[in-house]
Tab-separated table of C-alpha atoms in Angstrom:
chain	number	residue	atom	x	y	z
P	1	SER	CA	123.437	116.045	96.325
P	2	ASN	CA	121.670	114.479	99.304
P	3	GLN	CA	123.419	111.978	101.566
P	4	GLN	CA	121.607	108.979	103.021
P	5	ALA	CA	121.480	109.351	106.821
P	6	ARG	CA	121.659	106.349	109.150
P	7	LEU	CA	119.144	105.592	111.883
P	8	GLU	CA	121.703	105.945	114.673
P	9	GLY	CA	121.801	109.652	113.885
P	10	PHE	CA	118.249	109.865	115.281
P	11	PHE	CA	117.647	106.855	117.543
P	12	LYS	CA	120.062	105.914	120.320
P	13	PRO	CA	120.939	102.305	121.179
P	14	VAL	CA	119.321	101.055	124.399
U	1	MET	CA	106.345	78.803	127.805
U	2	LEU	CA	104.764	80.363	124.768
U	3	GLU	CA	101.559	79.154	123.204
U	4	ALA	CA	99.958	81.386	120.604
U	5	ARG	CA	97.147	80.385	118.291
U	6	LEU	CA	96.169	82.367	115.217
U	7	GLU	CA	92.771	81.748	113.610
U	8	GLN	CA	94.331	82.300	110.209
U	9	ALA	CA	97.929	81.577	109.274
U	10	GLN	CA	97.848	84.318	106.677
U	11	LEU	CA	98.495	87.038	109.258
U	12	LEU	CA	101.944	85.659	110.106
U	13	LYS	CA	102.616	84.662	106.495
U	14	LYS	CA	101.931	88.225	105.308
U	15	VAL	CA	103.960	89.848	108.072
U	16	VAL	CA	107.011	87.672	107.447
U	17	ASP	CA	106.638	88.142	103.712
U	18	ALA	CA	106.596	91.909	104.172
U	19	ILE	CA	109.826	92.077	106.183
U	20	LYS	CA	111.977	89.167	105.019
U	21	ASP	CA	113.721	91.125	102.263
U	22	LEU	CA	114.641	93.878	104.725
U	23	VAL	CA	115.829	91.889	107.744
U	24	GLN	CA	117.073	88.296	107.929
U	25	ASP	CA	117.997	87.187	111.454
U	26	CYS	CA	115.858	88.617	114.225
U	27	ASN	CA	114.314	87.889	117.593
U	28	PHE	CA	110.613	87.483	118.184
U	29	ASP	CA	110.452	88.935	121.704
U	30	CYS	CA	107.500	87.339	123.465
U	31	ASN	CA	105.873	88.370	126.721
U	32	ASP	CA	102.348	88.504	128.109
U	33	SER	CA	101.423	91.453	125.869
U	34	GLY	CA	102.303	89.690	122.627
U	35	ILE	CA	105.109	89.104	120.140
U	36	ALA	CA	107.378	92.022	119.217
U	37	LEU	CA	110.231	92.398	116.784
U	38	GLN	CA	112.620	95.248	116.175
U	39	ALA	CA	115.338	94.961	113.553
U	40	MET	CA	117.370	97.190	111.276
U	41	ASP	CA	118.392	96.407	107.731
U	42	ASN	CA	122.105	95.798	107.087
U	43	SER	CA	122.778	99.384	106.057
U	44	HIS	CA	121.084	100.788	109.210
U	45	VAL	CA	118.852	103.013	107.095
U	46	ALA	CA	115.516	101.247	107.669
U	47	LEU	CA	114.036	99.726	110.809
U	48	VAL	CA	111.168	97.273	111.185
U	49	SER	CA	109.037	97.385	114.317
U	50	MET	CA	106.391	94.684	114.543
U	51	MET	CA	103.898	94.164	117.336
U	52	LEU	CA	101.505	91.233	117.276
U	53	LYS	CA	99.355	91.899	120.327
U	54	ALA	CA	98.039	89.090	122.491
U	55	GLU	CA	94.545	90.219	121.374
U	56	SER	CA	95.328	89.099	117.817
U	57	PHE	CA	95.695	85.522	119.080
U	58	ASN	CA	93.179	83.166	120.640
U	59	PRO	CA	94.412	81.969	123.031
U	60	PHE	CA	97.739	83.661	123.815
U	61	ARG	CA	99.823	82.459	126.719
U	62	CYS	CA	103.343	83.596	127.579
U	63	ASP	CA	104.172	83.946	131.260
U	64	ARG	CA	107.766	85.193	130.963
U	65	ASN	CA	110.048	86.956	128.491
U	66	ILE	CA	111.086	84.575	125.746
U	67	ALA	CA	113.373	85.508	122.854
U	68	ILE	CA	112.827	83.420	119.756
U	69	GLY	CA	115.813	83.897	117.449
U	70	LEU	CA	114.717	83.251	113.895
U	71	ASN	CA	116.155	83.262	110.433
U	72	LEU	CA	113.290	84.622	108.362
U	73	VAL	CA	114.333	82.744	105.225
U	74	SER	CA	113.987	79.489	107.198
U	75	LEU	CA	110.707	80.607	108.752
U	76	THR	CA	109.387	81.423	105.282
U	77	LYS	CA	110.188	77.877	104.109
U	78	VAL	CA	108.089	76.459	106.936
U	79	LEU	CA	105.248	78.991	106.580
U	80	ARG	CA	104.969	78.134	102.903
U	81	ALA	CA	103.507	74.816	104.098
U	82	ALA	CA	100.613	76.634	105.780
U	83	GLN	CA	97.479	77.517	103.854
U	84	ASN	CA	96.184	81.040	104.393
U	85	GLU	CA	93.066	79.806	106.226
U	86	ASP	CA	94.865	77.223	108.381
U	87	ILE	CA	94.812	77.612	112.145
U	88	LEU	CA	98.408	78.288	113.165
U	89	THR	CA	99.814	77.556	116.615
U	90	LEU	CA	103.264	78.637	117.807
U	91	LYS	CA	104.804	76.885	120.804
U	92	ALA	CA	108.150	77.358	122.538
U	93	GLU	CA	109.724	76.464	125.880
U	94	ASP	CA	111.068	79.099	128.264
U	95	ALA	CA	114.644	78.895	126.971
U	96	PRO	CA	113.899	77.429	123.577
U	97	ASP	CA	116.219	75.916	121.019
U	98	SER	CA	113.336	75.295	118.634
U	99	LEU	CA	109.984	76.775	117.689
U	100	ASN	CA	107.095	74.387	117.189
U	101	LEU	CA	104.555	75.327	114.532
U	102	THR	CA	101.340	73.476	113.756
U	103	PHE	CA	98.997	74.201	110.876
U	104	GLU	CA	95.475	72.801	111.069
U	105	SER	CA	93.163	72.961	108.109
U	106	SER	CA	89.915	74.710	109.001
U	107	ASP	CA	87.897	71.487	108.526
U	108	LYS	CA	90.453	69.710	110.782
U	109	ASP	CA	91.259	66.916	108.334
U	110	ARG	CA	94.975	67.743	108.194
U	111	ILE	CA	97.500	68.741	110.846
U	112	SER	CA	101.043	69.679	109.863
U	113	GLU	CA	103.730	70.032	112.499
U	114	TYR	CA	107.176	71.575	112.161
U	115	ASP	CA	110.061	72.279	114.534
U	116	LEU	CA	112.302	75.113	113.466
U	117	LYS	CA	115.800	75.395	114.927
U	118	LEU	CA	116.426	78.706	116.630
U	119	MET	CA	119.459	80.959	116.661
U	120	ASP	CA	121.131	82.950	119.402
U	121	ILE	CA	120.796	86.506	118.161
U	122	ASP	CA	122.393	89.368	120.008
U	123	GLN	CA	120.313	92.153	118.613
U	124	GLU	CA	121.013	95.844	118.901
U	125	HIS	CA	117.903	97.723	120.030
U	126	LEU	CA	117.277	101.370	119.305
U	127	GLY	CA	115.151	103.598	121.512
U	128	ILE	CA	112.446	105.223	119.409
U	129	PRO	CA	111.228	108.393	121.121
U	130	ASP	CA	107.546	109.331	121.134
U	131	THR	CA	107.263	111.979	118.462
U	132	ASP	CA	104.575	114.531	117.648
U	133	TYR	CA	104.881	114.440	113.887
U	134	SER	CA	104.300	117.611	111.843
U	135	ALA	CA	102.296	115.748	109.229
U	136	THR	CA	100.280	112.530	109.354
U	137	ILE	CA	98.827	111.243	106.116
U	138	SER	CA	96.406	108.351	105.937
U	139	MET	CA	95.764	106.876	102.488
U	140	PRO	CA	94.891	103.634	100.722
U	141	SER	CA	97.909	101.319	100.915
U	142	ALA	CA	97.486	100.406	97.235
U	143	GLU	CA	97.726	104.087	96.294
U	144	PHE	CA	100.951	104.506	98.252
U	145	LYS	CA	102.420	101.456	96.555
U	146	ARG	CA	101.479	102.758	93.121
U	147	ILE	CA	103.076	106.143	93.799
U	148	CYS	CA	106.334	104.600	95.046
U	149	THR	CA	106.541	102.113	92.172
U	150	ASP	CA	105.745	104.735	89.521
U	151	LEU	CA	108.334	107.192	90.815
U	152	MET	CA	110.985	104.505	91.268
U	153	ALA	CA	110.886	104.008	87.482
U	154	MET	CA	112.261	107.556	87.179
U	155	SER	CA	114.463	108.175	90.171
U	156	GLU	CA	116.217	106.744	93.232
U	157	SER	CA	114.700	109.313	95.586
U	158	VAL	CA	111.404	110.974	96.311
U	159	THR	CA	110.790	114.271	98.052
U	160	ILE	CA	107.636	114.181	100.156
U	161	GLU	CA	106.225	117.609	100.729
U	162	ALA	CA	103.186	118.134	102.941
U	163	GLY	CA	101.544	121.536	103.035
U	164	LYS	CA	98.097	123.073	103.340
U	165	ASP	CA	97.349	122.306	99.692
U	166	GLY	CA	98.004	118.595	100.003
U	167	ILE	CA	100.855	116.151	99.862
U	168	LYS	CA	103.249	116.056	96.956
U	169	PHE	CA	105.560	113.197	96.013
U	170	ALA	CA	108.185	114.517	93.609
U	171	CYS	CA	111.206	113.001	91.934
U	172	ASN	CA	114.041	114.055	89.640
U	173	GLY	CA	115.693	111.499	87.412
U	174	ASP	CA	118.032	111.277	84.434
U	175	ILE	CA	115.123	111.094	81.996
U	176	GLY	CA	113.132	113.929	83.554
U	177	ASN	CA	111.042	114.638	86.600
U	178	GLY	CA	107.609	113.767	87.898
U	179	SER	CA	105.254	114.420	90.760
U	180	ILE	CA	101.983	113.238	92.244
U	181	THR	CA	99.910	115.523	94.433
U	182	LEU	CA	97.182	114.138	96.672
U	183	ARG	CA	94.410	116.142	98.226
U	184	THR	CA	92.032	115.202	101.001
U	185	VAL	CA	89.406	112.631	99.992
U	186	GLN	CA	86.315	111.899	102.063
U	187	ASP	CA	84.462	108.858	100.795
U	188	VAL	CA	81.596	108.254	103.221
U	189	GLU	CA	80.525	105.065	101.444
U	190	ASN	CA	83.985	103.543	101.568
U	191	LYS	CA	86.262	104.974	104.241
U	192	GLU	CA	89.178	102.874	103.008
U	193	ASN	CA	89.453	105.284	100.074
U	194	ASN	CA	89.877	108.305	102.340
U	195	ILE	CA	92.948	110.460	102.172
U	196	GLU	CA	93.383	112.375	105.406
U	197	ILE	CA	96.096	114.921	106.008
U	198	ALA	CA	96.737	116.228	109.530
U	199	LEU	CA	99.275	119.004	109.467
U	200	THR	CA	100.751	121.171	112.210
U	201	GLU	CA	103.531	122.613	110.061
U	202	PRO	CA	104.694	122.150	106.473
U	203	VAL	CA	107.339	119.464	105.948
U	204	SER	CA	109.619	118.459	103.119
U	205	LEU	CA	111.939	115.472	103.256
U	206	THR	CA	113.725	113.244	100.761
U	207	PHE	CA	113.787	109.447	100.980
U	208	SER	CA	115.216	106.518	99.066
U	209	LEU	CA	112.489	104.917	96.938
U	210	LYS	CA	114.155	101.498	97.100
U	211	TYR	CA	113.227	101.219	100.790
U	212	LEU	CA	109.746	102.672	100.382
U	213	VAL	CA	108.943	100.151	97.642
U	214	ASN	CA	110.178	97.435	99.993
U	215	PHE	CA	107.872	98.658	102.797
U	216	CYS	CA	104.937	98.423	100.362
U	217	LYS	CA	105.214	94.624	100.523
U	218	ALA	CA	103.086	95.064	103.668
U	219	GLN	CA	100.222	96.325	101.521
U	220	ASN	CA	98.261	93.080	101.931
U	221	LEU	CA	98.169	93.561	105.697
U	222	SER	CA	95.997	96.640	105.657
U	223	LYS	CA	93.852	98.582	103.203
U	224	THR	CA	95.223	101.839	104.585
U	225	VAL	CA	98.678	103.095	105.459
U	226	LYS	CA	99.737	106.032	107.611
U	227	LEU	CA	102.784	108.168	106.915
U	228	HIS	CA	104.139	110.228	109.819
U	229	ILE	CA	106.579	112.948	108.788
U	230	SER	CA	108.569	115.597	110.589
U	231	ASN	CA	111.528	117.560	109.320
U	232	GLU	CA	114.901	116.036	110.206
U	233	VAL	CA	113.596	112.760	111.662
U	234	PRO	CA	112.990	109.315	110.139
U	235	LEU	CA	109.721	108.757	108.301
U	236	LEU	CA	107.293	106.352	109.964
U	237	VAL	CA	105.196	104.166	107.658
U	238	GLU	CA	102.542	102.289	109.600
U	239	TYR	CA	100.266	99.392	108.664
U	240	ALA	CA	97.689	98.729	111.363
U	241	MET	CA	96.142	95.289	111.833
U	242	GLU	CA	93.224	93.960	113.838
U	243	GLY	CA	93.551	93.640	117.605
U	244	GLY	CA	95.897	96.633	117.900
U	245	SER	CA	98.748	94.808	116.149
U	246	TYR	CA	100.922	96.742	113.740
U	247	LEU	CA	103.850	96.684	111.366
U	248	ARG	CA	105.889	99.893	111.334
U	249	PHE	CA	108.812	100.879	109.187
U	250	TYR	CA	111.168	103.756	109.955
U	251	LEU	CA	113.308	105.254	107.206
U	252	ALA	CA	116.175	107.689	107.741
U	253	PRO	CA	115.968	110.666	105.367
U	254	LYS	CA	118.468	111.815	102.793
U	255	ILE	CA	120.016	115.016	103.994
U	256	GLY	CA	121.721	117.765	101.978
U	257	ASP	CA	125.433	118.119	102.717
């Protein structure tokens, strides 16, 4: 089944 | 210092109402261009990005960067005292420990004044890259809410598929499956009913309906909503307001393992 990704996987902290 | 006057309190009331179940403690970052907020939910799956442009206020004055650390539950308690049509003024010093709010009835026979204690919030900021999305769908915000609510009754997740034939919202649940397909609508009489689909390549992504239903609390802010979708990146759900202000939600997808 599908796993919920987290935002940090796409957007980097600044 | 900050001094920002809104002709109608309902703008701020609606914005805070739309985000308060997603994020609790957050900074209103004020500078001469307006009031911005970026905050993630506790699970780091959804992100709120708000921009209230200086143009949405009259007048707006903020000569340096001021961070106003707010608990949105507390702010909601104060905003409940404002009528939708009240004139709302926000005031804060340069390094504030409180936010001053005044609500003036439109016929000026009542002025309410509140000071809200502020918090020191060390907020993590994420860099959101400019993205050319594969699909952008504009539709009535009420329609989007209905779709999300209807599908949530059946399933935890929705697969959004955009192709040349339209956009399909599909779900699979324990009791069965369901889908809603939308095609382009051009209503010249009433543009708010339009459904516009701009597509550079077909996309298909799965998202948690719980978050999408939460985003739909912003429905009152705008008659239309825009969905920006690309494979393998977070979905952007955007509610545009007058004066260039906006409320955006980003949602990380569910990815097959």
